[in-house]
Amino acid sequence: MIPNVDVLIVGAGFAGLYALHKMREIGVSASVIEMADDVGGVWYWNKYPGARCDVESMQYSYSFSDDLQQEWQWTERYARQPEIYAYLRHVADRFDLRRSISFGTTVVSATFDDADQCWRVGTDKGDNIAARYCIMASGSLSVSRLPDLPGIENFAGPVLHTGNWPDNVPDFEGQHVAVIGTGSSGVQTIPQIAQRAKHLVVFQRTPNFVVPARNHPLAEEWQARWKSEYPEMRAQARQVGTLYDFSDTPALSVSPETREAEYQRRWEKGGVNFVHAFKDIMTDIAANQTAADFVHERIRQAVNDPVIAERLCPKNYPLGAKRICVGSEYYETYNRDNVTLVDLRETPIVSVNGQSIRTSAANHAIDILICATGYDALTGALMRIDIRGQGGVSLAEKWSEGPRNYLGLMSAEFPNMFIITGPGSPSVLVNMVVGIEQHVDWIADCILHLKATGSAGIVPRVDAEDKWVQRVNDEAASTLFTQADSWYLGANIPGKPRVFMPFVGGIGRYRAICDQVADDAYPGFETLKEH
Ligand code: NA7
């Protein structure tokens, strides 16, 4: 049985591992519960061919230990899943974290005990753990979602989800394979599967903007230089998330030729940096259209068949309003003889049968079905735990109209439960590792403050929460982010309330707000007195 602790952490991905290390550092007892049989979080589950990070390796890594960041050697500009998984395994071993992690165990409930002022956490193994604090490091993109397709249960072959990839995957060689979904995961896996399958059919509901990765092995000197500059680089990253080449120039303030040259320069360098070419791409639709037009032209150049090229051009939402994808040979893959693109808006899926998928126009023979259909983002992992706060209030009921919390960190009526990179925080809009370290450090300071002041805990006030929710909404509404049916808004999950969830104001501003709250002795929160 898992013993009672000061801090119970749910999840052993990037967030949970650092939270455990930090809690030990501040001298509180802590343990982690992880449903997988190893550390890694999304980097444990996302083993699909082509899985890699779209933030550069030198930046998508912890900064809390200089020894760690100096000793670990990355091999590529963008790390592949096995390398990030190996890195997290190394972190777990190097900091001796495994002894405090219960693997293969799922948290099913967490109930706040008003009398004892602690959380009582239940697992699928029958544990009932008392913990003063809970840290929910359960992931922003960890609950994968299969599509609701008529007859999918009748499909005779393997049905795989990119976010829940099994170890024993059938060989694609000689097979008829379908990929449904063209977000980041689909964009990464489609070129890889196409090289092995006899035939690949891609079912696309919405085309995405895909910028080239231009991935390459990391040169020794480049890595050494980064490492020597880490103190300054990490300090800057704490303000901006990822060190992109940000611009102060509005897109329409320069000539079309200058604009084109800037887009081209960034296109050739590769990566998400493309969207930072001008400062108003995410706030001015006319500026945004110039970037979209540029990408449309690149798609038309890359794809031989003009009809297929037009199907691949995203036209009904602003560039970046759905998370931009970073790909390698993505558009070129549609020039292969063994690849078919099906536009589900023109010809929707009518039924899935034993060995085929029938659309309104054709029947496609399929041996293996790959769903790259995404996640119940930001709230999914919390909602599948029965979380009950003061007086038995249910988090799922409280959030039935959309998530409500203060600073993205805590929800009123749920004392001492901290959420890492959840809704209301910069979360998936910034480099996740930077966001995680900021959250965990803030939580550690908060727990130390509570100990120092003899408090039994902390809980947001409803008025502070209401104001924060309003602020998150208002800031999102001032951008183009709300103008797409994205998972940022919950639009990919039928019935999920449409609320723009992340805080768009950037990690630097967010950090300053959180730091100010801590410096001012936590206004907007109430503390619990020891009984
Ligand atoms: P995403 O970005 O949510 O992409 C899922 C894709 O699957 C997207 O193209 C969806 O189309 C499509 N989809 C979802 N449901 C269906 C159904 N029912 N029918 C057809 N197509 C469907 O998930 P990813 O795993 O690619 O990436 C998630 C993040 O992980 C990524 O941004 C990185 O941060 C890492 P839609 O656009 O909803 O029309």
mmCIF file of C-alpha atoms in Angstrom, residues 78-336:
data_model
loop_
_atom_site.group_PDB
_atom_site.id
_atom_site.type_symbol
_atom_site.label_atom_id
_atom_site.label_comp_id
_atom_site.label_asym_id
_atom_site.label_seq_id
_atom_site.Cartn_x
_atom_site.Cartn_y
_atom_site.Cartn_z
ATOM 1 C CA TYR A 78 14.362 18.060 -32.740
ATOM 2 C CA ALA A 79 14.564 15.013 -30.507
ATOM 3 C CA ARG A 80 12.742 11.828 -31.442
ATOM 4 C CA GLN A 81 10.443 10.180 -28.929
ATOM 5 C CA PRO A 82 12.970 7.446 -27.929
ATOM 6 C CA GLU A 83 15.552 10.094 -27.069
ATOM 7 C CA ILE A 84 13.196 12.171 -24.905
ATOM 8 C CA TYR A 85 11.964 9.008 -23.224
ATOM 9 C CA ALA A 86 15.595 8.015 -22.538
ATOM 10 C CA TYR A 87 16.242 11.505 -21.141
ATOM 11 C CA LEU A 88 13.334 11.232 -18.705
ATOM 12 C CA ARG A 89 14.448 7.749 -17.658
ATOM 13 C CA HIS A 90 17.897 9.184 -17.047
ATOM 14 C CA VAL A 91 16.418 12.005 -14.939
ATOM 15 C CA ALA A 92 14.442 9.472 -12.876
ATOM 16 C CA ASP A 93 17.581 7.430 -12.194
ATOM 17 C CA ARG A 94 19.978 10.314 -11.755
ATOM 18 C CA PHE A 95 17.826 11.942 -9.078
ATOM 19 C CA ASP A 96 16.815 8.608 -7.559
ATOM 20 C CA LEU A 97 13.136 9.305 -8.170
ATOM 21 C CA ARG A 98 11.860 5.814 -8.911
ATOM 22 C CA ARG A 99 11.710 4.686 -5.299
ATOM 23 C CA SER A 100 8.885 7.182 -4.690
ATOM 24 C CA ILE A 101 6.839 6.306 -7.772
ATOM 25 C CA SER A 102 4.090 3.674 -7.863
ATOM 26 C CA PHE A 103 3.862 2.491 -11.467
ATOM 27 C CA GLY A 104 0.958 0.719 -13.094
ATOM 28 C CA THR A 105 -1.435 2.415 -10.705
ATOM 29 C CA THR A 106 -4.304 4.690 -11.650
ATOM 30 C CA VAL A 107 -5.780 7.380 -9.441
ATOM 31 C CA VAL A 108 -9.547 7.010 -9.557
ATOM 32 C CA SER A 109 -10.692 9.430 -6.874
ATOM 33 C CA ALA A 110 -9.529 12.315 -4.729
ATOM 34 C CA THR A 111 -11.776 13.580 -1.958
ATOM 35 C CA PHE A 112 -11.028 16.480 0.331
ATOM 36 C CA ASP A 113 -11.574 15.512 3.943
ATOM 37 C CA ASP A 114 -12.919 18.689 5.566
ATOM 38 C CA ALA A 115 -12.388 17.397 9.098
ATOM 39 C CA ASP A 116 -8.770 16.296 8.673
ATOM 40 C CA GLN A 117 -7.960 18.914 6.036
ATOM 41 C CA CYS A 118 -6.291 16.473 3.708
ATOM 42 C CA TRP A 119 -6.944 14.740 0.419
ATOM 43 C CA ARG A 120 -7.923 11.094 0.446
ATOM 44 C CA VAL A 121 -6.745 9.609 -2.803
ATOM 45 C CA GLY A 122 -8.080 6.297 -4.094
ATOM 46 C CA THR A 123 -6.416 4.115 -6.726
ATOM 47 C CA ASP A 124 -7.486 1.177 -8.861
ATOM 48 C CA LYS A 125 -5.331 -1.014 -6.613
ATOM 49 C CA GLY A 126 -7.418 -0.153 -3.577
ATOM 50 C CA ASP A 127 -5.010 2.343 -2.005
ATOM 51 C CA ASN A 128 -6.459 5.089 0.137
ATOM 52 C CA ILE A 129 -3.729 7.625 0.686
ATOM 53 C CA ALA A 130 -4.004 10.680 2.913
ATOM 54 C CA ALA A 131 -2.050 13.657 1.601
ATOM 55 C CA ARG A 132 -2.200 17.263 2.673
ATOM 56 C CA TYR A 133 -1.504 18.448 -0.874
ATOM 57 C CA CYS A 134 -2.181 17.025 -4.324
ATOM 58 C CA ILE A 135 -0.231 18.052 -7.391
ATOM 59 C CA MET A 136 -2.057 17.102 -10.555
ATOM 60 C CA ALA A 137 0.736 16.474 -13.059
ATOM 61 C CA SER A 138 -1.581 14.333 -15.120
ATOM 62 C CA GLY A 139 -0.892 15.983 -18.466
ATOM 63 C CA SER A 140 -2.521 18.422 -20.855
ATOM 64 C CA LEU A 141 -2.628 16.025 -23.803
ATOM 65 C CA SER A 142 -2.805 12.653 -22.123
ATOM 66 C CA VAL A 143 -6.337 11.379 -22.700
ATOM 67 C CA SER A 144 -6.403 10.133 -26.272
ATOM 68 C CA ARG A 145 -9.640 10.113 -28.177
ATOM 69 C CA LEU A 146 -10.841 7.623 -30.787
ATOM 70 C CA PRO A 147 -13.225 9.023 -33.402
ATOM 71 C CA ASP A 148 -16.936 8.228 -33.212
ATOM 72 C CA LEU A 149 -17.169 6.513 -36.590
ATOM 73 C CA PRO A 150 -20.191 4.405 -37.454
ATOM 74 C CA GLY A 151 -19.182 0.733 -37.313
ATOM 75 C CA ILE A 152 -15.608 1.250 -36.025
ATOM 76 C CA GLU A 153 -16.238 -1.582 -33.569
ATOM 77 C CA ASN A 154 -16.680 -3.937 -36.540
ATOM 78 C CA PHE A 155 -13.235 -3.249 -37.989
ATOM 79 C CA ALA A 156 -11.385 -6.577 -38.100
ATOM 80 C CA GLY A 157 -7.794 -5.301 -38.124
ATOM 81 C CA PRO A 158 -5.799 -3.383 -35.530
ATOM 82 C CA VAL A 159 -7.083 0.062 -34.512
ATOM 83 C CA LEU A 160 -4.172 2.122 -33.177
ATOM 84 C CA HIS A 161 -4.122 5.593 -31.628
ATOM 85 C CA THR A 162 -0.945 7.630 -31.980
ATOM 86 C CA GLY A 163 -1.240 8.781 -28.363
ATOM 87 C CA ASN A 164 -1.536 5.248 -27.016
ATOM 88 C CA TRP A 165 0.817 3.319 -29.266
ATOM 89 C CA PRO A 166 1.334 -0.346 -28.389
ATOM 90 C CA ASP A 167 4.735 -2.050 -28.172
ATOM 91 C CA ASN A 168 3.856 -4.839 -30.570
ATOM 92 C CA VAL A 169 2.819 -2.983 -33.667
ATOM 93 C CA PRO A 170 2.013 -4.971 -36.793
ATOM 94 C CA ASP A 171 4.406 -4.479 -39.679
ATOM 95 C CA PHE A 172 3.021 -1.979 -42.185
ATOM 96 C CA GLU A 173 4.955 -3.584 -45.049
ATOM 97 C CA GLY A 174 2.578 -4.712 -47.761
ATOM 98 C CA GLN A 175 -0.468 -3.474 -45.832
ATOM 99 C CA HIS A 176 -3.318 -1.137 -46.692
ATOM 100 C CA VAL A 177 -3.179 1.463 -43.954
ATOM 101 C CA ALA A 178 -5.530 4.322 -43.091
ATOM 102 C CA VAL A 179 -4.591 7.390 -41.060
ATOM 103 C CA ILE A 180 -7.444 9.508 -39.752
ATOM 104 C CA GLY A 181 -6.387 12.960 -38.577
ATOM 105 C CA THR A 182 -3.902 15.509 -39.849
ATOM 106 C CA GLY A 183 -2.784 17.357 -36.691
ATOM 107 C CA SER A 184 0.819 17.239 -35.447
ATOM 108 C CA SER A 185 0.754 13.475 -34.873
ATOM 109 C CA GLY A 186 -0.761 12.659 -38.274
ATOM 110 C CA VAL A 187 1.631 15.054 -39.999
ATOM 111 C CA GLN A 188 4.603 13.326 -38.356
ATOM 112 C CA THR A 189 3.517 9.771 -38.938
ATOM 113 C CA ILE A 190 2.006 9.971 -42.445
ATOM 114 C CA PRO A 191 5.351 10.305 -44.327
ATOM 115 C CA GLN A 192 6.822 7.440 -42.270
ATOM 116 C CA ILE A 193 3.898 5.069 -42.798
ATOM 117 C CA ALA A 194 3.767 5.936 -46.505
ATOM 118 C CA GLN A 195 7.303 4.611 -46.920
ATOM 119 C CA ARG A 196 6.355 1.170 -45.611
ATOM 120 C CA ALA A 197 2.716 0.589 -46.442
ATOM 121 C CA LYS A 198 1.528 -0.890 -49.702
ATOM 122 C CA HIS A 199 -1.089 1.814 -49.754
ATOM 123 C CA LEU A 200 -1.926 4.647 -47.374
ATOM 124 C CA VAL A 201 -5.242 6.485 -47.304
ATOM 125 C CA VAL A 202 -5.238 9.727 -45.309
ATOM 126 C CA PHE A 203 -8.645 10.860 -44.097
ATOM 127 C CA GLN A 204 -8.476 14.603 -43.565
ATOM 128 C CA ARG A 205 -11.230 16.571 -41.852
ATOM 129 C CA THR A 206 -9.351 19.859 -41.595
ATOM 130 C CA PRO A 207 -6.046 20.633 -43.318
ATOM 131 C CA ASN A 208 -3.338 22.136 -41.109
ATOM 132 C CA PHE A 209 -0.574 24.609 -41.789
ATOM 133 C CA VAL A 210 2.624 22.554 -41.856
ATOM 134 C CA VAL A 211 5.980 24.309 -41.748
ATOM 135 C CA PRO A 212 9.117 22.313 -42.543
ATOM 136 C CA ALA A 213 11.168 21.096 -39.567
ATOM 137 C CA ARG A 214 14.547 21.108 -41.330
ATOM 138 C CA ASN A 215 15.677 18.654 -38.710
ATOM 139 C CA HIS A 216 19.373 17.752 -38.648
ATOM 140 C CA PRO A 217 21.966 16.169 -36.373
ATOM 141 C CA LEU A 218 23.248 18.587 -33.732
ATOM 142 C CA ALA A 219 26.813 19.702 -34.346
ATOM 143 C CA GLU A 220 29.125 19.291 -31.347
ATOM 144 C CA GLU A 221 30.206 22.935 -31.419
ATOM 145 C CA TRP A 222 26.614 24.161 -31.566
ATOM 146 C CA GLN A 223 25.651 22.106 -28.558
ATOM 147 C CA ALA A 224 28.772 23.171 -26.657
ATOM 148 C CA ARG A 225 27.984 26.806 -27.345
ATOM 149 C CA TRP A 226 24.432 26.428 -26.109
ATOM 150 C CA LYS A 227 25.676 24.780 -22.963
ATOM 151 C CA SER A 228 28.160 27.519 -22.270
ATOM 152 C CA GLU A 229 25.378 30.076 -22.705
ATOM 153 C CA TYR A 230 22.720 28.200 -20.777
ATOM 154 C CA PRO A 231 22.503 30.640 -17.841
ATOM 155 C CA GLU A 232 21.503 33.523 -20.160
ATOM 156 C CA MET A 233 19.444 31.333 -22.497
ATOM 157 C CA ARG A 234 17.396 29.798 -19.712
ATOM 158 C CA ALA A 235 16.856 33.211 -18.106
ATOM 159 C CA GLN A 236 15.470 34.505 -21.395
ATOM 160 C CA ALA A 237 13.347 31.388 -21.889
ATOM 161 C CA ARG A 238 11.720 31.990 -18.507
ATOM 162 C CA GLN A 239 10.308 35.180 -20.008
ATOM 163 C CA VAL A 240 9.336 33.949 -23.473
ATOM 164 C CA GLY A 241 9.026 30.160 -23.297
ATOM 165 C CA THR A 242 11.028 29.231 -26.348
ATOM 166 C CA LEU A 243 13.751 31.469 -27.752
ATOM 167 C CA TYR A 244 12.329 32.240 -31.148
ATOM 168 C CA ASP A 245 13.334 35.055 -33.380
ATOM 169 C CA PHE A 246 10.498 37.416 -32.340
ATOM 170 C CA SER A 247 9.660 40.439 -34.454
ATOM 171 C CA ASP A 248 8.461 43.916 -33.489
ATOM 172 C CA THR A 249 7.322 44.727 -37.002
ATOM 173 C CA PRO A 250 3.686 44.655 -38.174
ATOM 174 C CA ALA A 251 3.314 42.536 -41.315
ATOM 175 C CA LEU A 252 1.625 45.238 -43.396
ATOM 176 C CA SER A 253 4.141 47.932 -42.499
ATOM 177 C CA VAL A 254 6.683 46.485 -44.929
ATOM 178 C CA SER A 255 6.576 45.971 -48.696
ATOM 179 C CA PRO A 256 5.242 42.676 -50.106
ATOM 180 C CA GLU A 257 8.771 41.834 -51.278
ATOM 181 C CA THR A 258 10.265 42.371 -47.801
ATOM 182 C CA ARG A 259 7.472 40.322 -46.239
ATOM 183 C CA GLU A 260 7.935 37.493 -48.688
ATOM 184 C CA ALA A 261 11.683 37.484 -48.092
ATOM 185 C CA GLU A 262 11.150 37.260 -44.329
ATOM 186 C CA TYR A 263 8.700 34.380 -44.656
ATOM 187 C CA GLN A 264 11.077 32.631 -47.048
ATOM 188 C CA ARG A 265 14.020 33.091 -44.673
ATOM 189 C CA ARG A 266 12.072 31.517 -41.840
ATOM 190 C CA TRP A 267 10.665 28.767 -44.054
ATOM 191 C CA GLU A 268 14.207 27.799 -44.991
ATOM 192 C CA LYS A 269 15.347 27.787 -41.364
ATOM 193 C CA GLY A 270 12.360 25.623 -40.431
ATOM 194 C CA GLY A 271 10.220 25.271 -37.329
ATOM 195 C CA VAL A 272 7.560 27.176 -35.410
ATOM 196 C CA ASN A 273 9.721 30.289 -35.628
ATOM 197 C CA PHE A 274 7.799 30.943 -38.858
ATOM 198 C CA VAL A 275 4.756 32.291 -36.975
ATOM 199 C CA HIS A 276 6.867 34.947 -35.268
ATOM 200 C CA ALA A 277 7.861 36.593 -38.558
ATOM 201 C CA PHE A 278 5.700 39.627 -37.725
ATOM 202 C CA LYS A 279 4.334 40.763 -34.416
ATOM 203 C CA ASP A 280 0.677 40.868 -35.429
ATOM 204 C CA ILE A 281 0.215 37.505 -37.110
ATOM 205 C CA MET A 282 -1.937 36.274 -34.225
ATOM 206 C CA THR A 283 -3.840 39.518 -33.709
ATOM 207 C CA ASP A 284 -4.561 40.997 -37.149
ATOM 208 C CA ILE A 285 -6.408 38.885 -39.698
ATOM 209 C CA ALA A 286 -4.955 40.811 -42.651
ATOM 210 C CA ALA A 287 -1.426 40.228 -41.354
ATOM 211 C CA ASN A 288 -2.276 36.610 -40.759
ATOM 212 C CA GLN A 289 -3.558 36.218 -44.300
ATOM 213 C CA THR A 290 -0.163 37.208 -45.704
ATOM 214 C CA ALA A 291 1.442 34.316 -43.816
ATOM 215 C CA ALA A 292 -1.349 31.942 -44.855
ATOM 216 C CA ASP A 293 -0.973 32.987 -48.510
ATOM 217 C CA PHE A 294 2.745 32.265 -48.324
ATOM 218 C CA VAL A 295 2.149 28.751 -46.992
ATOM 219 C CA HIS A 296 -0.573 28.094 -49.585
ATOM 220 C CA GLU A 297 1.946 28.896 -52.306
ATOM 221 C CA ARG A 298 4.518 26.527 -50.777
ATOM 222 C CA ILE A 299 1.877 23.767 -50.711
ATOM 223 C CA ARG A 300 1.027 24.392 -54.375
ATOM 224 C CA GLN A 301 4.730 24.185 -55.234
ATOM 225 C CA ALA A 302 5.276 20.983 -53.271
ATOM 226 C CA VAL A 303 2.250 18.999 -54.436
ATOM 227 C CA ASN A 304 2.115 17.963 -58.094
ATOM 228 C CA ASP A 305 -1.641 17.470 -58.398
ATOM 229 C CA PRO A 306 -3.361 20.887 -58.139
ATOM 230 C CA VAL A 307 -6.616 19.380 -56.865
ATOM 231 C CA ILE A 308 -4.819 17.619 -54.016
ATOM 232 C CA ALA A 309 -2.798 20.768 -53.299
ATOM 233 C CA GLU A 310 -6.007 22.800 -52.849
ATOM 234 C CA ARG A 311 -7.407 20.164 -50.494
ATOM 235 C CA LEU A 312 -4.279 20.519 -48.381
ATOM 236 C CA CYS A 313 -4.526 24.333 -48.166
ATOM 237 C CA PRO A 314 -6.184 25.442 -44.904
ATOM 238 C CA LYS A 315 -8.553 28.265 -45.823
ATOM 239 C CA ASN A 316 -11.247 28.613 -43.211
ATOM 240 C CA TYR A 317 -9.282 29.602 -40.124
ATOM 241 C CA PRO A 318 -6.270 31.813 -39.347
ATOM 242 C CA LEU A 319 -2.762 30.360 -39.469
ATOM 243 C CA GLY A 320 -1.700 29.439 -35.930
ATOM 244 C CA ALA A 321 -5.227 29.402 -34.498
ATOM 245 C CA LYS A 322 -4.925 25.630 -34.581
ATOM 246 C CA ARG A 323 -1.518 24.591 -33.354
ATOM 247 C CA ILE A 324 0.839 24.904 -36.295
ATOM 248 C CA CYS A 325 2.421 21.604 -37.352
ATOM 249 C CA VAL A 326 6.088 20.977 -38.025
ATOM 250 C CA GLY A 327 6.731 18.298 -40.626
ATOM 251 C CA SER A 328 9.317 16.584 -42.748
ATOM 252 C CA GLU A 329 8.372 15.738 -46.354
ATOM 253 C CA TYR A 330 4.713 16.048 -45.377
ATOM 254 C CA TYR A 331 3.309 17.723 -48.474
ATOM 255 C CA GLU A 332 5.681 15.811 -50.777
ATOM 256 C CA THR A 333 4.234 12.550 -49.457
ATOM 257 C CA TYR A 334 1.040 13.271 -51.426
ATOM 258 C CA ASN A 335 3.052 12.933 -54.657
ATOM 259 C CA ARG A 336 3.605 9.233 -53.970
#
